[in-house]
mmCIF file of C-alpha atoms in Angstrom:
data_model
loop_
_atom_site.group_PDB
_atom_site.id
_atom_site.type_symbol
_atom_site.label_atom_id
_atom_site.label_comp_id
_atom_site.label_asym_id
_atom_site.label_seq_id
_atom_site.Cartn_x
_atom_site.Cartn_y
_atom_site.Cartn_z
ATOM 1 C CA UNK J 1 -12.213 149.246 90.821
ATOM 2 C CA UNK J 2 -11.080 146.121 92.667
ATOM 3 C CA UNK J 3 -10.096 143.021 90.749
ATOM 4 C CA UNK J 4 -11.833 139.812 91.872
ATOM 5 C CA UNK J 5 -9.850 137.686 94.244
ATOM 6 C CA UNK J 6 -9.094 134.296 92.664
ATOM 7 C CA UNK J 7 -10.368 131.295 94.635
ATOM 8 C CA UNK J 8 -7.737 129.508 96.711
ATOM 9 C CA UNK J 9 -6.011 126.654 94.963
ATOM 10 C CA UNK J 10 -6.549 123.408 96.889
ATOM 11 C CA UNK J 11 -3.399 121.837 98.222
ATOM 12 C CA UNK J 12 -2.167 118.991 96.087
ATOM 13 C CA UNK J 13 -2.325 115.642 97.820
ATOM 14 C CA UNK J 14 1.070 113.881 97.704
ATOM 15 C CA UNK J 15 1.180 110.828 95.488
ATOM 16 C CA UNK J 16 0.881 107.648 97.533
ATOM 17 C CA UNK J 17 2.156 104.274 96.331
ATOM 18 C CA UNK J 18 0.028 101.483 97.756
ATOM 19 C CA UNK J 19 2.785 98.953 97.124
ATOM 20 C CA UNK J 20 5.352 101.062 98.983
ATOM 21 C CA UNK J 21 3.018 101.425 101.963
ATOM 22 C CA UNK J 22 2.286 97.698 102.079
ATOM 23 C CA UNK J 23 5.809 96.299 101.716
ATOM 24 C CA UNK J 24 6.765 96.754 105.423
ATOM 25 C CA UNK J 25 3.536 94.980 106.390
ATOM 26 C CA UNK J 26 4.329 92.176 103.931
ATOM 27 C CA UNK J 27 7.676 91.616 105.659
ATOM 28 C CA UNK J 28 5.762 90.698 108.815
ATOM 29 C CA UNK J 29 2.532 89.228 107.455
ATOM 30 C CA UNK J 30 4.015 86.660 105.064
ATOM 31 C CA UNK J 31 6.264 84.886 107.626
ATOM 32 C CA UNK J 32 3.673 85.169 110.404
ATOM 33 C CA UNK J 33 0.962 83.894 108.093
ATOM 34 C CA UNK J 34 3.231 80.948 107.312
ATOM 35 C CA UNK J 35 3.602 80.215 111.029
ATOM 36 C CA UNK J 36 -0.169 80.287 111.474
ATOM 37 C CA UNK J 37 -0.835 78.051 108.478
ATOM 38 C CA UNK J 38 1.834 75.607 109.589
ATOM 39 C CA UNK J 39 0.580 75.425 113.185
ATOM 40 C CA UNK J 40 -3.018 75.128 112.034
ATOM 41 C CA UNK J 41 -2.233 72.078 109.939
ATOM 42 C CA UNK J 42 -0.022 70.577 112.631
ATOM 43 C CA UNK J 43 -2.968 70.861 115.040
ATOM 44 C CA UNK J 44 -4.833 68.379 112.847
ATOM 45 C CA UNK J 45 -6.942 70.582 110.563
ATOM 46 C CA UNK J 46 -7.009 70.392 106.767
ATOM 47 C CA UNK J 47 -4.984 73.039 104.948
ATOM 48 C CA UNK J 48 -7.869 74.785 103.220
ATOM 49 C CA UNK J 49 -9.506 75.615 106.551
ATOM 50 C CA UNK J 50 -6.453 77.736 107.359
ATOM 51 C CA UNK J 51 -7.108 79.640 104.131
ATOM 52 C CA UNK J 52 -10.773 80.119 105.055
ATOM 53 C CA UNK J 53 -9.778 81.417 108.507
ATOM 54 C CA UNK J 54 -7.407 84.011 107.040
ATOM 55 C CA UNK J 55 -10.002 85.163 104.504
ATOM 56 C CA UNK J 56 -13.051 85.294 106.781
ATOM 57 C CA UNK J 57 -11.512 85.919 110.220
ATOM 58 C CA UNK J 58 -8.244 87.783 109.495
ATOM 59 C CA UNK J 59 -7.505 88.512 113.135
ATOM 60 C CA UNK J 60 -3.799 87.821 113.589
ATOM 61 C CA UNK J 61 -3.317 87.118 117.290
ATOM 62 C CA UNK J 62 -6.838 85.701 117.585
ATOM 63 C CA UNK J 63 -6.056 83.192 114.827
ATOM 64 C CA UNK J 64 -3.009 81.942 116.724
ATOM 65 C CA UNK J 65 -5.160 81.667 119.829
ATOM 66 C CA UNK J 66 -7.721 79.750 117.787
ATOM 67 C CA UNK J 67 -5.160 77.051 116.958
ATOM 68 C CA UNK J 68 -4.641 76.082 120.603
ATOM 69 C CA UNK J 69 -8.372 76.295 121.331
ATOM 70 C CA UNK J 70 -9.214 74.042 118.397
ATOM 71 C CA UNK J 71 -6.543 71.572 119.455
ATOM 72 C CA UNK J 72 -8.072 71.527 122.951
ATOM 73 C CA UNK J 73 -11.486 70.718 121.478
ATOM 74 C CA UNK J 74 -13.247 73.852 122.760
ATOM 75 C CA UNK J 75 -16.676 74.681 121.284
ATOM 76 C CA UNK J 76 -17.047 77.216 118.491
ATOM 77 C CA UNK J 77 -19.018 79.597 120.752
ATOM 78 C CA UNK J 78 -16.086 79.830 123.192
ATOM 79 C CA UNK J 79 -13.653 80.493 120.350
ATOM 80 C CA UNK J 80 -15.934 83.211 118.919
ATOM 81 C CA UNK J 81 -16.280 84.923 122.307
ATOM 82 C CA UNK J 82 -12.530 84.866 122.914
ATOM 83 C CA UNK J 83 -11.915 86.295 119.437
ATOM 84 C CA UNK J 84 -14.400 89.099 120.138
ATOM 85 C CA UNK J 85 -12.661 90.042 123.383
ATOM 86 C CA UNK J 86 -9.167 89.979 121.863
ATOM 87 C CA UNK J 87 -10.246 92.171 118.919
ATOM 88 C CA UNK J 88 -12.446 94.578 120.879
ATOM 89 C CA UNK J 89 -9.776 97.272 120.554
ATOM 90 C CA UNK J 90 -10.523 97.479 116.826
ATOM 91 C CA UNK J 91 -13.790 99.242 117.646
ATOM 92 C CA UNK J 92 -11.783 102.283 118.748
ATOM 93 C CA UNK J 93 -9.696 102.099 115.573
ATOM 94 C CA UNK J 94 -12.820 102.370 113.442
ATOM 95 C CA UNK J 95 -14.271 105.223 115.490
ATOM 96 C CA UNK J 96 -11.162 107.330 114.934
ATOM 97 C CA UNK J 97 -11.434 106.854 111.159
ATOM 98 C CA UNK J 98 -15.190 107.394 110.746
ATOM 99 C CA UNK J 99 -14.815 110.665 108.835
ATOM 100 C CA UNK J 100 -12.332 109.116 106.384
ATOM 101 C CA UNK J 101 -14.136 105.846 105.661
ATOM 102 C CA UNK J 102 -15.490 105.328 102.126
ATOM 103 C CA UNK J 103 -19.144 106.146 101.456
ATOM 104 C CA UNK J 104 -19.661 103.006 99.368
ATOM 105 C CA UNK J 105 -21.258 100.357 101.665
ATOM 106 C CA UNK J 106 -19.112 97.467 100.420
ATOM 107 C CA UNK J 107 -15.858 99.419 100.603
ATOM 108 C CA UNK J 108 -16.815 100.802 104.020
ATOM 109 C CA UNK J 109 -17.640 97.421 105.517
ATOM 110 C CA UNK J 110 -14.539 95.789 104.071
ATOM 111 C CA UNK J 111 -12.257 98.482 105.478
ATOM 112 C CA UNK J 112 -13.856 98.066 108.908
ATOM 113 C CA UNK J 113 -13.381 94.292 108.650
ATOM 114 C CA UNK J 114 -9.740 94.508 107.495
ATOM 115 C CA UNK J 115 -8.662 97.179 110.007
ATOM 116 C CA UNK J 116 -5.848 95.312 111.743
ATOM 117 C CA UNK J 117 -3.267 96.977 113.973
ATOM 118 C CA UNK J 118 -0.765 97.275 111.125
ATOM 119 C CA UNK J 119 -3.295 98.510 108.565
ATOM 120 C CA UNK J 120 -4.590 101.109 111.014
ATOM 121 C CA UNK J 121 -1.042 102.291 111.661
ATOM 122 C CA UNK J 122 -0.432 102.730 107.932
ATOM 123 C CA UNK J 123 -3.773 104.459 107.264
ATOM 124 C CA UNK J 124 -3.285 107.005 110.039
ATOM 125 C CA UNK J 125 -0.013 108.163 108.467
ATOM 126 C CA UNK J 126 -1.624 108.884 105.091
ATOM 127 C CA UNK J 127 -2.307 112.488 103.995
ATOM 128 C CA UNK J 128 -5.792 113.743 104.824
ATOM 129 C CA UNK J 129 -6.757 113.947 101.144
ATOM 130 C CA UNK J 130 -5.939 110.311 100.345
ATOM 131 C CA UNK J 131 -8.747 108.734 98.325
ATOM 132 C CA UNK J 132 -10.916 106.037 99.931
ATOM 133 C CA UNK J 133 -9.989 103.740 97.027
ATOM 134 C CA UNK J 134 -6.325 103.871 98.033
ATOM 135 C CA UNK J 135 -7.218 103.189 101.675
ATOM 136 C CA UNK J 136 -9.196 100.101 100.671
ATOM 137 C CA UNK J 137 -6.352 99.023 98.372
ATOM 138 C CA UNK J 138 -3.878 99.185 101.264
ATOM 139 C CA UNK J 139 -6.150 97.056 103.468
ATOM 140 C CA UNK J 140 -6.795 94.537 100.677
ATOM 141 C CA UNK J 141 -3.114 94.201 99.820
ATOM 142 C CA UNK J 142 -2.211 93.724 103.491
ATOM 143 C CA UNK J 143 -4.746 90.923 103.821
ATOM 144 C CA UNK J 144 -3.419 89.374 100.611
ATOM 145 C CA UNK J 145 0.057 89.099 102.197
ATOM 146 C CA UNK J 146 -1.432 87.365 105.228
ATOM 147 C CA UNK J 147 -3.451 84.944 103.095
ATOM 148 C CA UNK J 148 -0.405 84.197 100.930
ATOM 149 C CA UNK J 149 1.697 83.389 103.991
ATOM 150 C CA UNK J 150 -1.093 81.226 105.406
ATOM 151 C CA UNK J 151 -1.338 79.122 102.246
ATOM 152 C CA UNK J 152 2.438 78.664 102.039
ATOM 153 C CA UNK J 153 2.691 77.636 105.688
ATOM 154 C CA UNK J 154 -0.283 75.263 105.441
ATOM 155 C CA UNK J 155 1.133 73.548 102.357
ATOM 156 C CA UNK J 156 4.531 73.183 104.039
ATOM 157 C CA UNK J 157 2.835 71.758 107.118
ATOM 158 C CA UNK J 158 1.099 69.059 105.071
ATOM 159 C CA UNK J 159 4.367 67.900 103.496
ATOM 160 C CA UNK J 160 7.050 68.005 106.181
ATOM 161 C CA UNK J 161 7.891 68.738 109.796
ATOM 162 C CA UNK J 162 9.732 72.026 109.303
ATOM 163 C CA UNK J 163 10.728 74.070 112.383
ATOM 164 C CA UNK J 164 9.681 77.709 112.110
ATOM 165 C CA UNK J 165 11.424 78.890 115.268
ATOM 166 C CA UNK J 166 12.301 82.581 115.238
ATOM 167 C CA UNK J 167 9.774 83.744 112.639
ATOM 168 C CA UNK J 168 7.530 85.073 115.413
ATOM 169 C CA UNK J 169 10.062 87.886 115.888
ATOM 170 C CA UNK J 170 8.856 89.300 112.561
ATOM 171 C CA UNK J 171 5.801 90.727 114.346
ATOM 172 C CA UNK J 172 7.998 92.529 116.888
ATOM 173 C CA UNK J 173 10.140 93.979 114.098
ATOM 174 C CA UNK J 174 7.021 95.019 112.165
ATOM 175 C CA UNK J 175 5.553 96.883 115.155
ATOM 176 C CA UNK J 176 8.907 98.610 115.715
ATOM 177 C CA UNK J 177 8.932 99.873 112.116
ATOM 178 C CA UNK J 178 5.308 101.047 112.336
ATOM 179 C CA UNK J 179 5.961 102.828 115.642
ATOM 180 C CA UNK J 180 8.883 104.710 114.094
ATOM 181 C CA UNK J 181 6.731 105.711 111.107
ATOM 182 C CA UNK J 182 3.998 106.939 113.463
ATOM 183 C CA UNK J 183 6.544 109.038 115.350
ATOM 184 C CA UNK J 184 7.977 110.485 112.142
ATOM 185 C CA UNK J 185 4.488 111.338 110.915
ATOM 186 C CA UNK J 186 3.289 112.951 114.160
ATOM 187 C CA UNK J 187 6.616 114.590 115.149
ATOM 188 C CA UNK J 188 5.643 113.873 118.747
ATOM 189 C CA UNK J 189 7.284 111.255 120.946
ATOM 190 C CA UNK J 190 4.696 111.563 123.748
ATOM 191 C CA UNK J 191 2.608 108.537 122.614
ATOM 192 C CA UNK J 192 5.707 106.328 122.643
ATOM 193 C CA UNK J 193 6.666 107.394 126.157
ATOM 194 C CA UNK J 194 3.078 106.972 127.349
ATOM 195 C CA UNK J 195 2.954 103.436 125.926
ATOM 196 C CA UNK J 196 6.308 102.469 127.446
ATOM 197 C CA UNK J 197 5.407 103.958 130.826
ATOM 198 C CA UNK J 198 1.968 102.316 130.827
ATOM 199 C CA UNK J 199 3.374 98.890 130.025
ATOM 200 C CA UNK J 200 6.107 99.218 132.660
ATOM 201 C CA UNK J 201 3.531 100.181 135.292
ATOM 202 C CA UNK J 202 1.207 97.374 134.166
ATOM 203 C CA UNK J 203 4.017 94.816 134.488
ATOM 204 C CA UNK J 204 4.560 95.940 138.071
ATOM 205 C CA UNK J 205 0.890 96.047 139.080
ATOM 206 C CA UNK J 206 -0.655 93.162 137.108
ATOM 207 C CA UNK J 207 1.966 91.176 135.172
ATOM 208 C CA UNK J 208 -0.580 88.525 134.178
ATOM 209 C CA UNK J 209 -2.776 91.107 132.414
ATOM 210 C CA UNK J 210 -0.051 93.594 131.477
ATOM 211 C CA UNK J 211 -1.134 94.170 127.892
ATOM 212 C CA UNK J 212 -4.779 94.837 128.713
ATOM 213 C CA UNK J 213 -3.894 97.146 131.606
ATOM 214 C CA UNK J 214 -1.301 98.988 129.497
ATOM 215 C CA UNK J 215 -3.855 99.620 126.734
ATOM 216 C CA UNK J 216 -6.365 100.955 129.272
ATOM 217 C CA UNK J 217 -3.753 103.236 130.871
ATOM 218 C CA UNK J 218 -2.634 104.521 127.464
ATOM 219 C CA UNK J 219 -6.205 105.314 126.411
ATOM 220 C CA UNK J 220 -6.900 107.067 129.729
ATOM 221 C CA UNK J 221 -3.675 109.095 129.519
ATOM 222 C CA UNK J 222 -4.413 110.084 125.916
ATOM 223 C CA UNK J 223 -7.913 111.203 126.883
ATOM 224 C CA UNK J 224 -6.595 113.263 129.797
ATOM 225 C CA UNK J 225 -3.908 114.865 127.616
ATOM 226 C CA UNK J 226 -6.440 115.750 124.909
ATOM 227 C CA UNK J 227 -8.869 117.300 127.395
ATOM 228 C CA UNK J 228 -6.038 119.110 129.149
ATOM 229 C CA UNK J 229 -5.280 121.022 125.938
ATOM 230 C CA UNK J 230 -8.875 122.191 125.522
ATOM 231 C CA UNK J 231 -9.498 125.851 126.437
ATOM 232 C CA UNK J 232 -11.470 126.459 129.623
ATOM 233 C CA UNK J 233 -14.884 128.026 128.770
#
């Protein structure tokens, strides 16, 4: 007589500290948020509008672009269209996380809204069994750092002319840290080499649109590599 086979024990999901995951992002978001808040006020806007922009827009590079466009007196429709184009890449971020997004409508929509480059990089390194609540907590905490930096920079900008030269390097350092974490998580350096090669080629072919061309080349190369590994029917 055979004894019943016990059901397989599900693998235990490693404990994830939201604070630990968000600290590297905070190191970049707080100083960069300060630069945005400072520049926003220096462009002639009231400080609380900088806060509103970081709460309702939360688009990083698009917010910096918005400062110069507001200072130039461009209409809101032009600013909205430019923001849409700059952040169009986030559509692909969301598509790659569809199966892991929360089922709750509010949590789902917020995570889609708050899916910045840095937040996406952190979320894609999480274990597959990470709860949707923790994913939302990471996104919310990351936005909190950006909002905090924005308020500090805006308040400083209303009181004094303080040079913030050099703080923009924080974004470069942040992306370097996130790229290393992605490589350590995937154990595959191919994406890094593809990105470097694409940007080098884009600088040679179209230096004025290097970033856009490099993104397109990287996506195309990734698609070709993925389809190249598929078995031939």
